[in-house]
Amino acid sequence: MDWLTTVDHKKIGILYLIAGLFFFLIGGLEAILIRVQLMKPMNDVVSSDTFNELITMHGTTMIFLAAMPLLFALMNAVIPLQIGARDVAFPFLNSLGFWTFFFGGLLLNLSWFAGTVPDAGWTSYVPLAGPNYSSGHGVDYYVIGLQIAGIGTLLGGINFMATIINMRAPGLSFMRLPMFTWAIFITSALIVFAFPALTVGLVALMFDRLFQANFFEVGNGGSGVLWEHIFWVFGHPEVYILIVPAFGIISEVVSTFSRKRLFGYSSMVFATVLIAFLGFMVWAHHMFTTGLGPVANGLFSIATMLIAVPTGVKIFNWLFTLWGGSIKFTTANLFAIGFIPTFVMGGVTGVMLASAPADYQYHDTYFVVAHFHYVIVGGLIFGIFAGMHYWWPKMFGRMLNETIGKITFWTFFIGFHLTFFIQHFLGLLGMPRRVYTYLGGQGYDDMNLISTIGAFFMGIGTIAFLLNIFITWAKPRNAAADAWEDGRSLEWTIPSPPPEYNFKQVPLVRGYDAWWKEKMEGKTAMTPSEPVGSIHMPSPSILPLIMSIGLFIAGFGFMYDRLIIGGIGLAITLGCMVVRSLIDDHGFHIEPEDQDEGVKA
Ligand code: HEM
Ligand SMILES: [Cu+2]
């Protein structure tokens, strides 16, 4: 019950973690099925229809329901602690964000039970996704599920922007922010600017599908390329929404485990801002073959290639941070170090794809699949694994087992390269993506088998990680506050796991790497910025959960043309909003004498 009503950022972080891992497993299972089907020529493990459903749901699930929530898990768990805050700016919204994401994801996945699964690809290109070619309810699940889940993401973006602007401890100026906090600040801005485009696109597509509107119906004056523009105006920045937090994690992990200040901090900040900005300028590199013409293709090519410059700055700064450091090869650090060359390879194939004439060759082949998995898995998922191993003791008060951690890393790392490296060559040979099978004897057979074997290794790596979690669970909660002993930022100054109110006294920050600075001067604790006093806390609330259930019901109602049910669902949500505005809830206080009553996560 506690967990259904919580507004505590640490608990919401754990909820995101559980839900994200759950969907990661579902998406992973789908990936394995895809790879089993492609293991040998003319295989028939799944039908062509099921295959389309699998790739659609795999892509959609991995991006929206696994990667994003796992990032939200880490940002919830860490950001308030890193900036010396007691919670996020809007705790109620934070909980609402989680529940809308969760019920949106649930709705999307219930399509498997309804037997009508989205099958137009995770990009839902029209006219394929329009009412003529996708007449069942499959794409409706996509359109409505993602709209509900998208509300959650947008709320999170707004919330974390407000939190980082307003809730920083005294002395923590922007140019003293830890790199992860910077990354999340920029990510939040990206979410706020990019997600509305997706929402608009989904609403338009929903109108086309449910009410025969003509946004994308070419026969009635609509435009299919319009969908591509709207989708990629969201979709390209989305890639940066995923990767920028990973950049932040790598920066933290690399500098902690080399016992060195992050090299070129201010250039890191500006490089990240520049990457985010350019990320909005390059969406049409996904559309070179739609016939935009040589001028547009040329400009978008160049803009895309420009991103390599600030990215290069970041890569070299990480290498210089490692250079000469006293490096500890913990599991978190292995993932961070593994990230660097892997992500560079994804970047190199990215520049190759950015060349418009060359893209006419690579387009819709396995080369593209190899490229984006190098970026998304080799970048983001490695980053998430690094972050989870790094902050686990802070979140749960228990250290993960390092031996199993290393097994996780090596099986996942080797499996990853086995799976995807070879797909570059499959693509160059001409194997198209999104086809459910292929004829033997074209030189694809062995490479596909190797790729499938690699996928199983990644599966084993993931299982090892889950095993680690379960084994660790049985251990006592004895992680030290500064669990790695070389922590540099504020989260390492409070107990693991932190008490409900995080900081008994908000600390005074005197420089970049606030905690490291104090340690180097021989201090054993931060200087507080306020006397011990009564701490104001927000009350828990069940309303976010009920509001999300309302939207969930409404989604079903509209999908199946039961307007009454749709109306009831919306009424539940609106009713909760009314209740929320009318009830005056001032929260509660934790008095100084109660503040030491044991640690509560
Ligand atoms: C065991 C690991 C994985 C395997 C074996 C795997 C395999 C595949 C395969 C075979 C496809 C179909 C490509 C095509 O023909 O278009 C695919 C698509 C995709 N995957 Fe993965 N994948 C894995 C992990 C991930 C992860 C972790 C993510 C994201 C976080 C991801 C995101 C995507 C996306 C966005 C697509 C595009 C779907 C589409 O083409 O519409 N994958 N994956
Ligand atoms: Cu792009």
XYZ file of C-alpha atoms and ligand atoms in Angstrom:
645
model
C 0.000 0.000 0.000
C 2.868 2.234 0.939
C 4.204 1.756 -2.555
C 0.935 2.653 -4.290
C 0.663 6.017 -2.576
C 4.274 7.057 -2.234
C 5.481 10.422 -3.457
C 9.064 9.880 -2.261
C 11.495 10.185 -5.169
C 13.590 7.281 -3.884
C 10.652 4.890 -3.837
C 9.387 6.129 -7.192
C 12.882 5.470 -8.517
C 12.604 1.876 -7.299
C 9.155 1.520 -8.899
C 10.592 2.743 -12.201
C 13.444 0.279 -11.808
C 11.151 -2.696 -11.265
C 8.806 -1.743 -14.107
C 11.716 -0.922 -16.435
C 13.452 -4.243 -15.749
C 10.174 -6.079 -16.263
C 9.620 -4.511 -19.678
C 13.317 -5.011 -20.511
C 12.745 -8.741 -20.018
C 9.667 -8.713 -22.237
C 11.490 -6.745 -24.932
C 14.448 -9.107 -24.576
C 12.237 -12.144 -24.990
C 10.824 -10.603 -28.148
C 14.378 -9.970 -29.399
C 15.338 -13.583 -28.767
C 12.267 -14.786 -30.687
C 13.189 -12.502 -33.590
C 16.720 -13.867 -33.603
C 15.557 -17.475 -33.351
C 13.342 -16.938 -36.373
C 16.276 -15.440 -38.334
C 18.735 -18.086 -37.157
C 18.509 -20.058 -40.407
C 17.084 -19.470 -43.887
C 13.377 -20.196 -44.484
C 12.784 -20.758 -40.809
C 9.185 -20.930 -39.601
C 9.262 -20.628 -35.835
C 6.934 -17.635 -36.041
C 4.636 -16.570 -38.856
C 5.246 -13.461 -40.928
C 2.454 -11.639 -39.096
C 3.811 -12.532 -35.690
C 7.253 -11.433 -36.824
C 5.927 -7.982 -37.695
C 4.287 -7.800 -34.287
C 7.489 -8.885 -32.601
C 9.721 -6.263 -34.217
C 7.151 -3.548 -33.599
C 6.682 -4.418 -29.953
C 10.385 -5.087 -29.389
C 11.401 -1.641 -30.662
C 8.546 0.181 -28.948
C 9.021 -1.652 -25.662
C 12.781 -1.257 -25.527
C 12.701 2.477 -26.238
C 9.618 3.653 -24.355
C 9.054 1.037 -21.683
C 12.540 -0.198 -20.819
C 15.236 2.339 -21.617
C 13.303 5.468 -20.647
C 12.005 4.151 -17.292
C 15.397 2.746 -16.344
C 16.812 6.217 -16.914
C 13.945 7.699 -14.915
C 14.777 5.203 -12.181
C 18.331 6.449 -11.952
C 17.411 10.091 -12.187
C 14.801 9.734 -9.477
C 17.167 7.831 -7.267
C 20.087 10.186 -7.708
C 19.278 13.740 -8.810
C 17.739 15.117 -5.584
C 20.612 13.577 -3.635
C 23.264 15.016 -5.950
C 21.901 18.530 -5.605
C 21.345 18.360 -1.849
C 17.540 18.452 -2.076
C 14.903 16.707 0.046
C 12.795 15.675 -2.948
C 11.900 16.733 -6.480
C 10.082 20.012 -7.048
C 6.646 18.369 -7.507
C 6.444 15.026 -5.684
C 2.777 14.455 -6.554
C 3.473 14.935 -10.273
C 6.405 12.574 -9.967
C 4.125 9.817 -8.758
C 1.532 10.659 -11.431
C 4.313 10.426 -14.045
C 5.229 6.937 -12.931
C 1.670 5.627 -12.914
C 0.727 7.054 -16.317
C 3.876 5.518 -17.809
C 3.053 2.201 -16.166
C -0.569 2.025 -17.281
C 0.321 3.230 -20.780
C 2.857 0.418 -21.038
C 0.377 -2.072 -19.632
C -2.234 -1.024 -22.181
C 0.262 -1.439 -25.003
C 1.200 -4.921 -23.857
C -2.361 -6.068 -23.246
C -2.578 -6.105 -27.043
C -0.833 -9.497 -26.866
C -3.797 -10.845 -24.904
C -6.340 -9.101 -27.083
C -4.728 -10.895 -30.020
C -4.398 -7.729 -32.029
C -0.878 -6.419 -31.704
C 0.652 -3.287 -33.306
C 2.551 -4.429 -36.393
C 3.449 -1.310 -38.360
C 6.939 -0.951 -36.880
C 7.937 1.192 -33.899
C 7.887 4.209 -36.250
C 4.289 3.479 -37.315
C 4.818 4.843 -40.797
C 1.631 5.771 -42.592
C -0.074 4.668 -44.786
C 0.950 1.296 -43.333
C -0.268 2.388 -39.903
C -3.357 4.089 -41.304
C -6.871 2.655 -41.206
C -6.613 1.099 -44.688
C -3.551 -1.087 -44.171
C -3.870 -1.652 -40.415
C -7.560 -2.102 -39.972
C -7.509 -4.123 -36.747
C -7.005 -2.569 -33.319
C -3.250 -3.231 -33.213
C -2.064 0.252 -34.090
C -4.757 1.726 -31.817
C -2.984 0.095 -28.897
C 0.240 1.753 -30.032
C -1.359 5.156 -30.501
C -3.283 5.226 -27.235
C -0.748 3.364 -25.100
C 2.037 5.702 -26.107
C -0.083 8.779 -25.538
C -0.774 7.729 -21.958
C 2.821 6.698 -21.326
C 4.008 9.936 -22.960
C 2.132 12.021 -20.386
C 4.311 10.432 -17.740
C 7.522 11.204 -19.577
C 6.558 14.814 -20.194
C 5.631 15.282 -16.532
C 8.997 13.863 -15.554
C 10.817 16.242 -17.893
C 9.050 19.295 -16.519
C 9.552 18.127 -12.961
C 13.281 17.524 -13.257
C 13.853 20.830 -15.032
C 12.096 22.626 -12.196
C 13.936 20.540 -9.611
C 17.401 21.246 -10.952
C 16.680 24.951 -11.403
C 15.093 25.480 -7.999
C 16.152 22.891 -5.474
C 19.961 23.099 -5.515
C 21.726 23.389 -2.144
C 23.295 26.765 -1.273
C 26.554 27.242 -3.161
C 25.729 24.671 -5.840
C 25.891 26.936 -8.882
C 25.297 25.576 -12.369
C 28.994 25.301 -13.151
C 29.453 23.207 -10.003
C 26.711 20.689 -10.861
C 27.813 17.066 -11.124
C 27.902 15.945 -14.757
C 24.993 13.510 -14.289
C 22.802 16.329 -13.009
C 23.812 18.457 -15.994
C 22.967 15.588 -18.307
C 19.523 15.159 -16.764
C 18.896 18.892 -16.900
C 19.609 18.894 -20.641
C 17.645 15.683 -21.140
C 14.649 17.206 -19.388
C 14.769 20.192 -21.713
C 14.912 17.808 -24.678
C 11.876 15.944 -23.347
C 9.946 19.169 -22.914
C 10.639 20.230 -26.505
C 10.497 16.855 -28.275
C 7.648 14.938 -26.665
C 4.890 17.374 -27.634
C 5.716 16.622 -31.285
C 5.090 12.933 -30.670
C 1.866 13.703 -28.855
C 0.646 15.838 -31.752
C 1.534 13.109 -34.227
C -0.194 10.419 -32.184
C -3.327 12.524 -31.768
C -3.440 13.174 -35.517
C -2.940 9.486 -36.277
C -5.609 8.592 -33.740
C -8.034 11.003 -35.440
C -7.220 9.408 -38.802
C -7.875 5.963 -37.390
C -10.840 6.486 -35.111
C -12.677 9.368 -36.770
C -11.568 9.128 -40.423
C -9.686 12.418 -40.379
C -7.305 12.984 -43.290
C -4.002 14.116 -41.866
C -2.059 11.322 -43.477
C -4.530 9.910 -46.036
C -2.943 10.710 -49.379
C -6.123 9.947 -51.316
C -7.912 12.707 -49.429
C -5.201 15.324 -49.497
C -3.172 14.211 -46.490
C 0.541 13.458 -46.564
C 2.559 10.432 -45.535
C 5.791 12.396 -45.443
C 4.113 14.698 -42.924
C 3.992 11.795 -40.468
C 7.688 11.153 -41.028
C 8.537 14.780 -40.294
C 6.455 14.873 -37.136
C 7.701 11.498 -35.976
C 11.393 12.257 -36.515
C 11.187 15.794 -35.133
C 10.430 13.868 -31.988
C 12.372 10.726 -32.860
C 15.831 12.067 -33.403
C 15.924 14.166 -30.209
C 14.584 11.020 -28.497
C 17.869 9.316 -29.300
C 19.609 12.101 -27.396
C 17.087 11.873 -24.572
C 18.359 8.323 -24.231
C 22.077 8.865 -24.715
C 22.735 12.136 -22.867
C 21.934 10.617 -19.433
C 24.284 7.769 -20.291
C 26.989 10.371 -21.001
C 26.337 11.753 -17.534
C 26.601 8.342 -15.890
C 29.856 7.546 -17.685
C 31.332 10.857 -16.521
C 30.521 10.094 -12.880
C 31.700 6.503 -12.976
C 34.916 7.173 -14.860
C 36.026 9.986 -12.579
C 35.100 8.147 -9.365
C 36.988 5.013 -10.312
C 40.067 6.807 -11.620
C 40.107 8.977 -8.477
C 40.413 12.057 -10.652
C 38.445 15.178 -11.390
C 36.541 14.887 -14.659
C 38.859 16.208 -17.371
C 37.599 19.336 -19.127
C 34.438 19.782 -17.055
C 33.267 23.000 -18.672
C 33.934 21.700 -22.190
C 31.854 18.637 -21.221
C 28.972 20.877 -20.262
C 29.097 22.911 -23.450
C 29.627 19.854 -25.641
C 26.486 18.313 -24.144
C 24.446 21.472 -24.674
C 25.666 21.641 -28.275
C 24.838 17.990 -28.929
C 21.339 18.537 -27.595
C 20.858 21.641 -29.698
C 22.126 20.038 -32.899
C 19.960 17.029 -32.122
C 16.946 19.115 -33.083
C 18.428 20.135 -36.434
C 19.012 16.784 -38.028
C 15.737 14.877 -38.045
C 15.558 14.588 -41.840
C 18.611 12.298 -41.970
C 16.011 9.596 -41.395
C 14.268 10.668 -44.585
C 17.003 10.937 -47.229
C 15.266 8.413 -49.461
C 11.828 10.039 -49.324
C 12.840 12.472 -52.063
C 13.417 15.732 -50.196
C 15.878 16.757 -52.885
C 19.631 17.347 -52.926
C 19.619 20.691 -51.088
C 17.733 19.399 -48.066
C 19.687 16.155 -48.074
C 22.986 18.053 -48.266
C 22.160 20.385 -45.389
C 20.861 17.625 -43.145
C 23.933 15.541 -43.967
C 26.300 18.263 -42.865
C 24.310 19.161 -39.767
C 24.358 15.517 -38.735
C 28.076 15.128 -39.226
C 28.699 18.245 -37.132
C 27.476 16.366 -34.050
C 30.598 14.258 -34.241
C 32.644 17.257 -33.095
C 31.198 17.801 -29.588
C 30.857 14.040 -29.225
C 34.565 13.688 -29.953
C 35.283 16.277 -27.261
C 33.425 14.128 -24.744
C 35.169 10.921 -25.767
C 38.615 12.490 -25.421
C 37.709 14.014 -22.062
C 36.762 10.569 -20.724
C 40.011 9.127 -22.008
C 41.989 11.969 -20.424
C 40.124 11.417 -17.167
C 41.216 7.780 -17.180
C 44.757 8.719 -18.260
C 47.123 8.388 -15.335
C 44.312 7.781 -12.844
C 44.474 5.024 -10.260
C 41.819 2.993 -11.998
C 39.624 0.458 -10.179
C 38.025 -2.101 -12.493
C 34.713 -2.490 -10.726
C 31.747 -3.805 -12.694
C 30.366 -0.279 -13.018
C 33.665 0.930 -14.384
C 33.980 -2.013 -16.781
C 30.626 -1.076 -18.297
C 31.754 2.550 -18.510
C 35.041 1.657 -20.163
C 33.290 -0.832 -22.465
C 30.933 1.965 -23.438
C 33.678 4.163 -24.891
C 34.916 2.112 -27.898
C 31.458 0.652 -28.504
C 29.817 4.035 -28.664
C 32.618 5.327 -30.897
C 31.854 2.548 -33.364
C 28.185 3.504 -33.336
C 29.271 7.072 -33.998
C 31.456 6.096 -36.928
C 28.652 4.171 -38.642
C 26.422 7.143 -37.839
C 28.673 9.435 -39.871
C 28.607 6.853 -42.659
C 24.801 6.852 -42.630
C 24.737 10.646 -42.528
C 26.204 10.747 -46.002
C 23.045 10.936 -48.083
C 24.281 9.130 -51.205
C 25.744 6.319 -49.123
C 22.505 6.077 -47.162
C 20.687 5.131 -50.366
C 22.708 1.929 -50.127
C 22.488 1.290 -46.395
C 18.877 2.322 -45.978
C 16.615 -0.404 -44.604
C 19.377 -2.979 -44.463
C 20.871 -4.658 -41.413
C 23.611 -2.022 -41.470
C 21.095 0.335 -39.895
C 20.112 -2.249 -37.314
C 23.777 -2.716 -36.413
C 24.322 1.030 -36.184
C 21.475 1.846 -33.844
C 22.087 -1.103 -31.580
C 25.703 0.031 -31.209
C 24.371 3.372 -30.093
C 21.365 2.261 -28.079
C 22.635 -0.941 -26.505
C 26.381 -0.276 -26.627
C 25.780 3.268 -25.461
C 22.673 3.587 -23.431
C 22.238 0.071 -22.038
C 25.927 -0.142 -21.073
C 25.482 3.250 -19.413
C 22.417 2.042 -17.528
C 24.231 -1.088 -16.358
C 27.158 1.080 -15.219
C 24.755 3.357 -13.361
C 22.809 0.535 -11.743
C 25.953 -1.144 -10.430
C 27.351 2.202 -9.297
C 24.308 3.530 -7.423
C 22.853 0.199 -6.258
C 24.407 0.533 -2.775
C 22.997 4.051 -2.501
C 19.525 2.916 -3.547
C 19.317 -0.260 -1.490
C 22.105 -0.159 1.084
C 23.610 -3.358 -0.318
C 26.627 -3.832 -2.580
C 26.025 -6.015 -5.643
C 28.289 -9.035 -5.902
C 31.349 -8.087 -7.942
C 32.127 -11.592 -9.245
C 28.651 -12.032 -10.690
C 28.887 -8.437 -11.886
C 31.957 -9.300 -13.914
C 30.226 -12.346 -15.372
C 27.324 -10.061 -16.314
C 29.672 -7.630 -17.989
C 31.699 -10.121 -19.995
C 28.779 -12.224 -21.239
C 26.769 -9.147 -22.128
C 29.722 -7.353 -23.733
C 30.900 -10.308 -25.807
C 27.333 -11.295 -26.660
C 26.581 -7.785 -27.771
C 29.481 -7.578 -30.205
C 28.779 -11.081 -31.505
C 25.181 -10.139 -32.195
C 25.599 -6.791 -33.798
C 29.116 -6.447 -35.253
C 28.387 -9.001 -37.891
C 25.122 -7.323 -38.822
C 27.112 -4.485 -40.420
C 28.313 -7.004 -42.989
C 24.892 -8.580 -43.403
C 23.686 -5.107 -44.256
C 26.497 -4.393 -46.682
C 25.703 -7.689 -48.407
C 22.158 -6.461 -48.818
C 20.085 -8.288 -46.216
C 17.014 -6.080 -45.720
C 15.697 -5.297 -42.236
C 12.115 -6.021 -41.186
C 11.768 -9.169 -43.293
C 10.767 -12.332 -41.528
C 12.947 -14.717 -43.472
C 15.445 -15.054 -46.317
C 16.533 -17.595 -48.920
C 19.627 -19.679 -48.195
C 22.821 -19.511 -50.223
C 23.114 -15.721 -50.390
C 25.956 -15.610 -47.900
C 23.669 -14.650 -45.001
C 23.344 -18.010 -43.303
C 26.414 -18.281 -41.061
C 26.370 -14.648 -40.038
C 22.756 -14.878 -38.936
C 23.547 -17.947 -36.866
C 26.439 -16.151 -35.148
C 24.201 -13.164 -34.483
C 21.607 -15.408 -32.828
C 24.227 -17.078 -30.652
C 25.346 -13.626 -29.533
C 21.779 -12.740 -28.573
C 21.669 -15.767 -26.277
C 24.860 -14.584 -24.583
C 23.226 -11.226 -23.927
C 20.287 -13.092 -22.444
C 22.642 -14.986 -20.135
C 24.249 -11.705 -19.093
C 20.843 -10.301 -18.200
C 19.949 -13.396 -16.207
C 23.240 -13.120 -14.332
C 22.296 -9.572 -13.394
C 18.894 -10.675 -12.083
C 20.583 -13.450 -10.142
C 22.908 -10.892 -8.618
C 19.923 -8.848 -7.484
C 18.297 -11.857 -5.800
C 21.486 -12.992 -4.108
C 22.196 -9.488 -2.894
C 18.689 -9.271 -1.484
C 19.492 -11.896 1.104
C 22.438 -9.896 2.399
C 22.313 -7.412 5.274
C 22.037 -3.738 4.499
C 25.530 -2.714 5.399
C 26.784 -0.494 2.587
C 28.707 2.524 3.850
C 27.534 6.048 3.111
C 30.481 6.565 0.773
C 30.122 3.055 -0.587
C 32.992 3.161 -3.113
C 35.159 5.241 -0.770
C 35.990 7.564 -3.640
C 32.607 9.272 -4.035
C 32.819 12.873 -5.170
C 29.294 14.282 -5.082
C 26.706 14.901 -2.372
C 24.819 11.600 -2.587
C 27.811 9.899 -0.972
C 27.602 12.061 2.163
C 24.335 10.600 3.481
C 23.550 7.047 4.685
C 22.860 4.199 2.204
C 19.920 3.995 1.722
C 19.158 7.599 2.638
C 16.517 8.478 5.251
C 13.119 9.657 4.041
C 14.138 13.305 4.158
C 17.593 12.705 2.556
C 19.546 15.471 4.267
C 19.043 16.155 7.943
C 20.694 19.505 7.283
C 21.057 20.779 3.724
C 24.808 20.977 3.013
C 26.803 24.019 1.989
C 28.601 23.477 -1.313
C 32.011 25.119 -1.638
C 33.125 23.985 -5.075
C 32.897 21.461 -7.886
C 33.044 17.834 -6.609
C 31.700 19.124 -3.309
C 32.273 16.019 -1.186
C 35.707 15.244 -2.631
C 36.821 18.795 -1.866
C 35.828 18.451 1.783
C 37.471 15.037 2.074
C 40.714 16.365 0.637
C 40.708 19.023 3.327
C 40.423 16.321 5.940
C 36.758 16.861 6.829
C 34.539 13.860 7.553
C 31.206 15.538 6.838
C 29.789 18.403 4.827
C 29.376 21.781 6.513
C 25.623 22.260 6.985
C 23.932 25.349 5.593
C 21.105 25.393 8.138
C 20.485 24.444 11.783
C 18.767 21.152 12.634
C 15.049 21.829 12.389
C 11.645 20.486 11.630
C 11.497 19.042 8.081
C 8.442 19.625 5.911
C 7.348 16.522 3.944
C 4.623 16.038 1.297
C 1.773 13.619 2.136
C 1.426 10.361 0.241
C -1.529 10.143 -2.132
C -3.506 7.477 -3.946
C -4.826 9.983 -6.494
C -2.037 9.572 -9.087
C -2.758 5.850 -9.284
C -6.516 6.374 -9.670
C -6.018 9.114 -12.253
C -3.856 6.802 -14.344
C -6.365 3.976 -14.048
C -8.971 6.448 -15.288
C -6.904 7.182 -18.391
C -6.324 3.472 -18.887
C -10.079 2.796 -18.837
C -10.715 5.763 -21.132
C -8.125 4.419 -23.575
C -9.972 1.114 -23.861
C -13.310 2.838 -24.169
C -12.290 4.999 -27.101
C -10.408 2.200 -28.806
C -13.428 -0.087 -28.889
C -15.910 2.717 -29.644
C -17.546 2.454 -26.238
C -17.873 6.166 -25.671
C -19.644 5.653 -22.331
C -16.717 3.727 -20.943
C -14.327 6.310 -22.374
C -16.352 9.014 -20.670
C -16.350 7.184 -17.336
C -12.584 6.816 -17.517
C -12.059 10.501 -18.230
C -14.530 11.382 -15.478
C -12.479 9.389 -12.967
C -9.345 11.290 -13.961
C -11.038 14.676 -13.948
C -12.736 13.854 -10.651
C -9.362 13.188 -9.066
C -8.096 16.492 -10.401
C -11.027 18.264 -8.784
C -10.441 16.469 -5.482
C -6.783 17.344 -5.633
C -7.533 21.035 -6.153
C -10.161 21.263 -3.447
C -8.427 19.432 -0.623
C -5.915 21.628 1.108
C -3.082 19.303 2.078
C -0.115 20.882 3.753
C 1.848 17.677 4.228
C 3.484 16.934 7.573
C 6.653 17.652 9.522
C 9.377 15.418 10.874
C 10.594 16.963 14.106
C 14.282 16.899 15.079
C 13.717 14.334 17.858
C 12.261 11.860 15.312
C 14.920 12.372 12.680
C 17.309 9.775 13.967
C 14.764 6.987 14.264
C 16.611 4.553 12.074
C 17.086 4.707 8.349
C 14.093 4.252 6.116
C 14.323 3.792 2.384
C 19.278 -9.244 -26.874
C 19.357 -8.022 -27.359
C 18.705 -7.567 -28.652
C 18.526 -8.233 -29.826
C 18.979 -9.639 -30.153
C 17.821 -7.366 -30.711
C 17.444 -7.695 -32.007
C 16.698 -6.897 -32.829
C 16.260 -7.245 -34.135
C 16.596 -8.549 -34.834
C 15.532 -6.219 -34.625
C 14.810 -6.170 -35.947
C 15.535 -5.319 -36.863
C 14.845 -5.145 -38.135
O 14.847 -6.078 -38.936
O 14.311 -4.040 -38.361
C 15.545 -5.198 -33.636
C 14.942 -3.975 -33.775
C 15.002 -2.961 -32.854
N 15.619 -3.010 -31.606
Fe 16.601 -4.580 -30.844
N 17.589 -6.185 -30.071
C 18.127 -6.269 -28.807
C 18.110 -5.302 -27.842
C 17.573 -4.036 -28.008
C 17.579 -2.991 -27.015
C 18.166 -3.156 -25.611
C 16.968 -1.919 -27.575
C 16.701 -0.540 -26.980
C 16.963 -0.145 -25.771
C 16.572 -2.260 -28.894
C 15.896 -1.419 -29.765
C 15.438 -1.783 -31.009
C 14.702 -0.928 -31.899
C 14.286 0.519 -31.641
C 14.414 -1.664 -33.046
C 13.694 -1.173 -34.297
C 12.458 -1.914 -34.535
C 12.024 -1.642 -35.920
O 12.790 -1.908 -36.838
O 10.913 -1.126 -36.095
N 16.954 -3.551 -29.135
N 16.254 -5.631 -32.538
Cu 18.451 10.617 -36.113
